[in-house]
mmCIF file of C-alpha atoms and ligand atoms in Angstrom:
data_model
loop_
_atom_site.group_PDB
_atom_site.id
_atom_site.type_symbol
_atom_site.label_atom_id
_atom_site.label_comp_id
_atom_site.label_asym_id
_atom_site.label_seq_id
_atom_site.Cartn_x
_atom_site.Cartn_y
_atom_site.Cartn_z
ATOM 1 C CA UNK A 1 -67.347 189.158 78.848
ATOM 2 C CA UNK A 2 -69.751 188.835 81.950
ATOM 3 C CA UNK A 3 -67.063 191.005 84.262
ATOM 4 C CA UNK A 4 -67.266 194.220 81.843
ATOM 5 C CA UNK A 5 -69.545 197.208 82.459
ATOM 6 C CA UNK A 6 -71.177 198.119 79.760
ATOM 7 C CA UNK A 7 -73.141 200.927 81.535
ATOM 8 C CA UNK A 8 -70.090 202.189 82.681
ATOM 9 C CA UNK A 9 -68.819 202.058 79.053
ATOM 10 C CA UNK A 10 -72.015 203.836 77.775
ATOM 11 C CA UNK A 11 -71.400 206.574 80.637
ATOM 12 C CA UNK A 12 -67.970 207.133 79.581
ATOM 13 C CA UNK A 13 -68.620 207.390 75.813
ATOM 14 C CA UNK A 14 -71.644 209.986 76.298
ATOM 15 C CA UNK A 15 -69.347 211.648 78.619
ATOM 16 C CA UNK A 16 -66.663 211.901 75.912
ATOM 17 C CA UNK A 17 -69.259 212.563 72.930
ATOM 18 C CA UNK A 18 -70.276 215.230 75.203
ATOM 19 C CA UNK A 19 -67.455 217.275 75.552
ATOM 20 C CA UNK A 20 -68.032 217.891 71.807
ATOM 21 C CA UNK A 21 -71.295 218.551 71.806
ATOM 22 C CA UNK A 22 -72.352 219.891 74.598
ATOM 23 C CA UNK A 23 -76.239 219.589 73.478
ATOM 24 C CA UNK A 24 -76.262 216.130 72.706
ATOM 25 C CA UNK A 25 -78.792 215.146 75.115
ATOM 26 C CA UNK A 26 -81.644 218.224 74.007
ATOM 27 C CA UNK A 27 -80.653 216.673 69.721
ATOM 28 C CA UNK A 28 -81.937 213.090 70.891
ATOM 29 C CA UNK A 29 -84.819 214.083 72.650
ATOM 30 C CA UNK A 30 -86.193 216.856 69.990
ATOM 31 C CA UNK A 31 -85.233 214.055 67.464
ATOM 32 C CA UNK A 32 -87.076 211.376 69.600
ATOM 33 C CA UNK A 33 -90.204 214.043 69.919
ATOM 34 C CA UNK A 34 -90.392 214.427 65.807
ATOM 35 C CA UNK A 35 -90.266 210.716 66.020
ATOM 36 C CA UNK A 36 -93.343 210.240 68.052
ATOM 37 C CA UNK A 37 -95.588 213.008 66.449
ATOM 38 C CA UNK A 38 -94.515 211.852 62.810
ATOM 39 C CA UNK A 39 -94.651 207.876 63.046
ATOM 40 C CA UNK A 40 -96.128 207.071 66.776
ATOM 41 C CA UNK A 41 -95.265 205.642 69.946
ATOM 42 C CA UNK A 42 -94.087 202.040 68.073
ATOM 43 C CA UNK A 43 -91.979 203.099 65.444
ATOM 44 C CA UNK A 44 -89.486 200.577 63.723
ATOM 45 C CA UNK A 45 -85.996 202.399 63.561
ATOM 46 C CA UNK A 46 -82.642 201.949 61.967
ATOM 47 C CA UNK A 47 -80.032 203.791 63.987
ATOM 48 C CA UNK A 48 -77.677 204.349 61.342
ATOM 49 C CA UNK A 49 -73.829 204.301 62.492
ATOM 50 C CA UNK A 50 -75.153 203.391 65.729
ATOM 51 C CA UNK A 51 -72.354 203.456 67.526
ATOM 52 C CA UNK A 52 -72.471 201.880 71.230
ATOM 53 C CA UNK A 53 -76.404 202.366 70.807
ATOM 54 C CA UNK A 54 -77.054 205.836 72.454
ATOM 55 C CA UNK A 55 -79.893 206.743 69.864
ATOM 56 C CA UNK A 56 -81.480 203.097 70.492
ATOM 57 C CA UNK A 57 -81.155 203.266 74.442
ATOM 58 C CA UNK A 58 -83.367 206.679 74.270
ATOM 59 C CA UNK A 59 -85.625 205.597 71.804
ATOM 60 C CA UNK A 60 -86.391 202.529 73.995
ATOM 61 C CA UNK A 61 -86.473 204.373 77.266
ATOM 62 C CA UNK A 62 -88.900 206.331 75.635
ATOM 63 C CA UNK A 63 -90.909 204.179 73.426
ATOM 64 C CA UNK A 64 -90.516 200.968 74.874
ATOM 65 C CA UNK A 65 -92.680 199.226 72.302
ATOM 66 C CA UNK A 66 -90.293 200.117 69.688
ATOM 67 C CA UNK A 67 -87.921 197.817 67.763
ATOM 68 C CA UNK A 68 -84.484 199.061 66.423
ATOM 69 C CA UNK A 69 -82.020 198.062 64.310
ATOM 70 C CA UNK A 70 -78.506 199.466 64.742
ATOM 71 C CA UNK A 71 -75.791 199.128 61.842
ATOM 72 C CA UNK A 72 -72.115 200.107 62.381
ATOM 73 C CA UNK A 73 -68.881 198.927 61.319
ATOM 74 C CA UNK A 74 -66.738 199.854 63.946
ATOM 75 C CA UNK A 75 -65.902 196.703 66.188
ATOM 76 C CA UNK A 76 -65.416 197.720 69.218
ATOM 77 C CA UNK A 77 -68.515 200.157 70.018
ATOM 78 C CA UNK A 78 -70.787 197.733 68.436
ATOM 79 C CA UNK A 79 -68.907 195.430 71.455
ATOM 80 C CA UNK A 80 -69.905 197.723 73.571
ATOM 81 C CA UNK A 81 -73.533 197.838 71.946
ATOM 82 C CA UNK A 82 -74.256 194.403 72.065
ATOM 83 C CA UNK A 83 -72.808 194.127 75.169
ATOM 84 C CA UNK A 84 -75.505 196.663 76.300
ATOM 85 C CA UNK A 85 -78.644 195.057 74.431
ATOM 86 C CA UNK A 86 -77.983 191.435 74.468
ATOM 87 C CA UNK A 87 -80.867 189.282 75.213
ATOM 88 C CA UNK A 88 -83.550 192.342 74.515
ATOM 89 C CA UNK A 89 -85.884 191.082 72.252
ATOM 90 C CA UNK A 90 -86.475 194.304 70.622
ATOM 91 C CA UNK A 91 -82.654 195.340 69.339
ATOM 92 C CA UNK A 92 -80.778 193.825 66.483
ATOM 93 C CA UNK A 93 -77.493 194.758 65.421
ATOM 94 C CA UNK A 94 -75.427 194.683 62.120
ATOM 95 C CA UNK A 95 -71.875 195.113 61.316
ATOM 96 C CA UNK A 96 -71.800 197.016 58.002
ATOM 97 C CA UNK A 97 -70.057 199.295 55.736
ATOM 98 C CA UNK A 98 -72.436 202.163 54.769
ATOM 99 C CA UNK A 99 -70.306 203.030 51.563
ATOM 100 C CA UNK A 100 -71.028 199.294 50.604
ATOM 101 C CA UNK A 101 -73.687 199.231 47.976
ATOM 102 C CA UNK A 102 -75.084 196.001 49.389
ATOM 103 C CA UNK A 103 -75.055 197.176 52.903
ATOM 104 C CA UNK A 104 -78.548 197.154 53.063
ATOM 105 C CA UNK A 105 -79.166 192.919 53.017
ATOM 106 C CA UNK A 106 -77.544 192.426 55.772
ATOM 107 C CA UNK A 107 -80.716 194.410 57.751
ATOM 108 C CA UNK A 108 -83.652 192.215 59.151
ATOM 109 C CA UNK A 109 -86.592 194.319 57.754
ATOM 110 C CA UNK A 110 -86.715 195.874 54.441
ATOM 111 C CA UNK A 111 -88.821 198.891 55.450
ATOM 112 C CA UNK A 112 -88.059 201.232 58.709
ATOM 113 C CA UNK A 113 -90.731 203.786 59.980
ATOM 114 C CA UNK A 114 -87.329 205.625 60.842
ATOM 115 C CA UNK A 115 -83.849 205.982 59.975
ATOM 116 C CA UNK A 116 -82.226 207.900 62.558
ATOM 117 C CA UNK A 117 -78.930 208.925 63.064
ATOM 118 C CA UNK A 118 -76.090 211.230 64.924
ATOM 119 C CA UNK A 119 -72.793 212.477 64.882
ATOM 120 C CA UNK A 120 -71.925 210.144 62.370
ATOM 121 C CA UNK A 121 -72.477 210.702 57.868
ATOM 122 C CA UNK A 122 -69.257 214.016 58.194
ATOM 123 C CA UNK A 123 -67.496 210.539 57.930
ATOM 124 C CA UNK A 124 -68.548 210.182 54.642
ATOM 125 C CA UNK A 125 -67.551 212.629 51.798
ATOM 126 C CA UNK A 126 -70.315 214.128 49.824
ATOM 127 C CA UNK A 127 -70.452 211.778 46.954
ATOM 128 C CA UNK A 128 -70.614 208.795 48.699
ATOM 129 C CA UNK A 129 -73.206 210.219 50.830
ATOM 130 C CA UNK A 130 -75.552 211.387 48.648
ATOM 131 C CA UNK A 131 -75.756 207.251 47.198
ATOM 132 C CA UNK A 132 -76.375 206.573 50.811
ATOM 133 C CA UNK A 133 -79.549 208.633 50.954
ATOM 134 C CA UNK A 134 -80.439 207.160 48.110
ATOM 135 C CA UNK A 135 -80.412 203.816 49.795
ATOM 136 C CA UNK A 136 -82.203 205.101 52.607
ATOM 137 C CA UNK A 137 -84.833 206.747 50.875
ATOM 138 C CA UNK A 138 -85.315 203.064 49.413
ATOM 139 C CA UNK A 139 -85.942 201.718 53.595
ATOM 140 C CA UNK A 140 -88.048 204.345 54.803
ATOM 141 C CA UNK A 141 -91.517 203.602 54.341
ATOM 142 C CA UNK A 142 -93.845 206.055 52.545
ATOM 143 C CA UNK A 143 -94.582 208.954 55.567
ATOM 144 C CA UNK A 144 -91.928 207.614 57.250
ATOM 145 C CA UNK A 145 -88.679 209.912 58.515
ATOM 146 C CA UNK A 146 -85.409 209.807 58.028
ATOM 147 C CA UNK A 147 -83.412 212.607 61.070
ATOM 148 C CA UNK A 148 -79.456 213.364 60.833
ATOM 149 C CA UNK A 149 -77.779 214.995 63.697
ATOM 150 C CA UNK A 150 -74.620 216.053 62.778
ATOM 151 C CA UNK A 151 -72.169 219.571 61.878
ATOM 152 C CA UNK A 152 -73.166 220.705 59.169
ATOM 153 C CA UNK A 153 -71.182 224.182 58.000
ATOM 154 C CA UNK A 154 -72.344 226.798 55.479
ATOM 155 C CA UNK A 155 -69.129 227.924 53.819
ATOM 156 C CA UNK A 156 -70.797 231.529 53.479
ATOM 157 C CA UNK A 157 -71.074 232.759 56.945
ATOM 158 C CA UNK A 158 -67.034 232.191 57.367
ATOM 159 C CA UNK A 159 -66.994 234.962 60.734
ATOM 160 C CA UNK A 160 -69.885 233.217 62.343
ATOM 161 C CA UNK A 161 -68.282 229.618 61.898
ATOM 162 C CA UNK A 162 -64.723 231.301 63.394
ATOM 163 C CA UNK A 163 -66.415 232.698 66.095
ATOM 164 C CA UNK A 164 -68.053 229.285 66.964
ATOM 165 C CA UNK A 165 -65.196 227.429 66.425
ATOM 166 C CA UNK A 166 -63.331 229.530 69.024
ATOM 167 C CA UNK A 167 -65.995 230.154 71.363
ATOM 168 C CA UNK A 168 -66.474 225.867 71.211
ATOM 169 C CA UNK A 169 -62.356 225.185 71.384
ATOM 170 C CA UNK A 170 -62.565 227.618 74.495
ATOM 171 C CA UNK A 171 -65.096 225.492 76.283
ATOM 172 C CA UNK A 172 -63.513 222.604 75.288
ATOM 173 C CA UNK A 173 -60.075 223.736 76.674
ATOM 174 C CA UNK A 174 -61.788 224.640 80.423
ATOM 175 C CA UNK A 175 -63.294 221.471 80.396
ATOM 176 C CA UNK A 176 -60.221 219.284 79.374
ATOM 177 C CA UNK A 177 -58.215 221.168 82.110
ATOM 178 C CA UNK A 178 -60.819 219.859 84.514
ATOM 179 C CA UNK A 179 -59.919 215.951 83.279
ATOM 180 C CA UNK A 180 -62.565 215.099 80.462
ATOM 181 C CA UNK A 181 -61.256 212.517 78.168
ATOM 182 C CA UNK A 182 -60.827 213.398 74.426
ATOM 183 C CA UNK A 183 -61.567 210.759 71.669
ATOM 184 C CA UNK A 184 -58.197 210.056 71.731
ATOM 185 C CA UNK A 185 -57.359 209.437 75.332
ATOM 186 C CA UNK A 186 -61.144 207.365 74.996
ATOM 187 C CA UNK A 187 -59.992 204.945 72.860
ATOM 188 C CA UNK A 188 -56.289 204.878 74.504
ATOM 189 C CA UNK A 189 -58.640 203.550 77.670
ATOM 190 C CA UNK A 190 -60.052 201.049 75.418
ATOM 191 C CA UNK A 191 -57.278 199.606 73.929
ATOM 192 C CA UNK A 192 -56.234 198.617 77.789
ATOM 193 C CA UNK A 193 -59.558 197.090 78.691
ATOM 194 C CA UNK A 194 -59.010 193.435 78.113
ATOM 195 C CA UNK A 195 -62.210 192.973 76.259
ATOM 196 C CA UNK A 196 -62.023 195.664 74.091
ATOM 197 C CA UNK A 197 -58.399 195.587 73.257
ATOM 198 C CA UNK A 198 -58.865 193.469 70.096
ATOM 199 C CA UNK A 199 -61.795 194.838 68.643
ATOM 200 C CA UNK A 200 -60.268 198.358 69.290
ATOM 201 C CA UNK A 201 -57.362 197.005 67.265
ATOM 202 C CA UNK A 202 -59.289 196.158 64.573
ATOM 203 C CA UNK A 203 -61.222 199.401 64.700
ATOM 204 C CA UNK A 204 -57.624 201.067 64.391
ATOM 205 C CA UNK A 205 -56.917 199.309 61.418
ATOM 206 C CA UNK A 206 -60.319 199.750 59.523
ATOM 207 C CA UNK A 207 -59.967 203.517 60.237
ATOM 208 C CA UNK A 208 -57.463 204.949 61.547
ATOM 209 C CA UNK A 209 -57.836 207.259 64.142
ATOM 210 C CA UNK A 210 -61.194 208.447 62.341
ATOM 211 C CA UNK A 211 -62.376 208.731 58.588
ATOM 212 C CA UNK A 212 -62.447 212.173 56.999
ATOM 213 C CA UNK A 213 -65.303 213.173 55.221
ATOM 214 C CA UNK A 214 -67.734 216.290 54.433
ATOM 215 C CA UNK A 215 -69.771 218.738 56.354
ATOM 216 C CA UNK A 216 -71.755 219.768 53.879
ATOM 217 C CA UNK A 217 -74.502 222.691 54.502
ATOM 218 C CA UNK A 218 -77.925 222.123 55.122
ATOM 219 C CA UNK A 219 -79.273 223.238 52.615
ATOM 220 C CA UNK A 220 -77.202 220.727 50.443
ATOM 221 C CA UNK A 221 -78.491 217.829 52.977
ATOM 222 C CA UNK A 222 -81.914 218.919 52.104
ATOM 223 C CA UNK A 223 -81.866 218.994 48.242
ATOM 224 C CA UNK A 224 -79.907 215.750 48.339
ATOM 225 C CA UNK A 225 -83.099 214.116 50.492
ATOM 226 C CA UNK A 226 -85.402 215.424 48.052
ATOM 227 C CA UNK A 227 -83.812 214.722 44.875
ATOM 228 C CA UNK A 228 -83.745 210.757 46.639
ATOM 229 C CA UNK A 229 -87.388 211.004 46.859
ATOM 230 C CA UNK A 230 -87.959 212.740 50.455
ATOM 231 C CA UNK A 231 -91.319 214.932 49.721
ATOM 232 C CA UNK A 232 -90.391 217.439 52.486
ATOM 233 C CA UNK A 233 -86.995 218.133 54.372
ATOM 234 C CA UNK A 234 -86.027 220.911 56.977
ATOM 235 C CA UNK A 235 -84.153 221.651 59.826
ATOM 236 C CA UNK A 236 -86.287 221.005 63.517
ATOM 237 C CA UNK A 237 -83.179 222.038 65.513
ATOM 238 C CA UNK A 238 -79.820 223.613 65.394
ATOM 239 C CA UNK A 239 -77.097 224.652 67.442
ATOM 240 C CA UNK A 240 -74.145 227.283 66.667
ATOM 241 C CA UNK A 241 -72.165 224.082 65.064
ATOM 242 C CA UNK A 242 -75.122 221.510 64.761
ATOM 243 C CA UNK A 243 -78.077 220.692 62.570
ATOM 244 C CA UNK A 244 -81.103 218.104 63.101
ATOM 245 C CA UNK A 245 -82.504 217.941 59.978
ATOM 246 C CA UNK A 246 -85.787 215.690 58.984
ATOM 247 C CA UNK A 247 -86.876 214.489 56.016
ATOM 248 C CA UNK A 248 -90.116 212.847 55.258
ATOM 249 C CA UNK A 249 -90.892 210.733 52.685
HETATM 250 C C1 LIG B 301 -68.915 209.624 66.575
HETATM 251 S S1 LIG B 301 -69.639 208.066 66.345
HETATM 252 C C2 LIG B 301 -71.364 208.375 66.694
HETATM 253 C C3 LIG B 301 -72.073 207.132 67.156
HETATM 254 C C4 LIG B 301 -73.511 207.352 67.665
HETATM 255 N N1 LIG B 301 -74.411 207.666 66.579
HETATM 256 C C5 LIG B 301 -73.563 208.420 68.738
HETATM 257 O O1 LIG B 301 -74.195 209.462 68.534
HETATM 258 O O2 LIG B 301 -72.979 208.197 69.805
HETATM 259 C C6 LIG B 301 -69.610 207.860 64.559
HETATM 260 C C7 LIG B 301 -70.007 206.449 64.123
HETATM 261 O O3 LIG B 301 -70.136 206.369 62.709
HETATM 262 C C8 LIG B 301 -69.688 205.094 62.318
HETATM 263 N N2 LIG B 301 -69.362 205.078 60.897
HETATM 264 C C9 LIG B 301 -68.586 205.983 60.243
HETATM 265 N N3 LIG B 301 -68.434 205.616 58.959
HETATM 266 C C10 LIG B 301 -69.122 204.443 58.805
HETATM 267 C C11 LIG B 301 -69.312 203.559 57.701
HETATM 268 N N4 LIG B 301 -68.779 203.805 56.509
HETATM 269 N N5 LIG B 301 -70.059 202.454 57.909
HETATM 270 C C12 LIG B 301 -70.614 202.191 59.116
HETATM 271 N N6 LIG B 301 -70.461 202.996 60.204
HETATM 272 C C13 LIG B 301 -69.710 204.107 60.035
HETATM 273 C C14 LIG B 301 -68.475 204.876 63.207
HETATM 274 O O4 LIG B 301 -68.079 203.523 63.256
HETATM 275 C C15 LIG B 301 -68.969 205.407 64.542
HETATM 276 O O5 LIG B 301 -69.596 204.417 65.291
#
């Protein structure tokens, strides 16, 4: 394992993640900002469907007396995770299946001044997500926050969401033709790395190529938040196709 680069991993998967969403960069900043004037400069986090990490590395770049927890299930980017964070101090990780209902034992703290996460709960369909913020209205400590970055589409603005979706496919097609990698060609990459090859199996056969879930609306996220015992829960930043919506408890 001590002849991979996991930066150059990292690189590659923002790159890819990128090419989706284009913003990706301004969501984890504004996200990181509503982090710091909500719960402080120290926060304890739970990066929820962490991926390789990217919400952890910011929050540590920028708050480096944080501590974070990252849960996933997917083998190979946690791989890449721990890879990235072994030996600091400050970073735990847990392989997990968020539709579990005992997911939440496996994590070392049973409080989080934050539960953050990206890109991620449109793998889960509505019902199972809605238990899910149940359980993490349980972790997040009273005034604590709980921020999801993710597409979220209102089903009654149908010529706004076409014209996104075809102003975004556009974009995406220039960009392809200049050589980024798609998710599929990503993983294609990491099923040749010797490293990664099994865990990328294994990712394969948990998921297939990805789950399908929901994209809800916001305003659905929001009600669902409150009705789990958020007191207050609102969009802080959006997108034409994305959402960052925070809850507090
Ligand atoms: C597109 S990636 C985003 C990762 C990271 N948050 C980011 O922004 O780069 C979606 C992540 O959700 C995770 N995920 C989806 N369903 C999950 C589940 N049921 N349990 C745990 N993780 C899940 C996947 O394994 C994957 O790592």
């Amino acid at each position: 394992m001590g002849g991979t680069d996991w930066a150059d991993w990292q690189r590659s998967w923002d790159r890819q993640q990128e090419w989706y969403m284009p913003d990706r960069e301004e969501r984890f900043r504004v996200m990181l900002d509503m982090v710091g004037a909500l719960v402080g400069p120290e926060p304890r986090v739970l990066d929820l469907a962490c991926g390789t990490g990217s919400i952890t590395d910011r929050l540590l770049r920028r708050f480096p007396d944080a501590v974070s927890t990252g849960v996933d299930l997917d083998p190979a980017l946690l791989a890449i995770a721990r890879g990235t964070f072994g030996g600091d101090g400050r970073v735990t990780f847990v392989t997990a299946d968020l539709k579990d209902p005992e997911w939440t034992k496996e994590l070392p703290y049973d409080t989080y001044d934050a539960v953050l996460t990206a890109t991620a709960l449109h793998w889960l369909h509505s019902e199972p997500l809605a238990a899910l913020y149940g359980q993490v209205a349980g972790l997040v400590r009273d005034g604590g926050v709980f921020m999801n970055a993710d597409h979220m589409i209102d089903p009654a603005t149908p010529r706004i969401n076409a014209a996104e979706r075809a102003q975004r496919h556009a974009r995406m097609d220039e960009e392809k033709a200049a050589g980024v990698l798609d998710w599929a060609e990503w993983w294609a990459l990491a099923a040749q790395d010797p490293v990664l090859a099994e865990p990328t199996a294994r990712r394969f056969e948990i998921y297939g190529e990805h789950a399908d879930g929901d994209m809800p609306p916001v305003g659905w996220h929001a009600d669902t938040l409150r009705a789990a015992g958020f007191g207050e829960a609102r969009p802080v930043w959006c997108s034409p196709s994305d959402t960052l919506l925070l809850a507090v408890k």
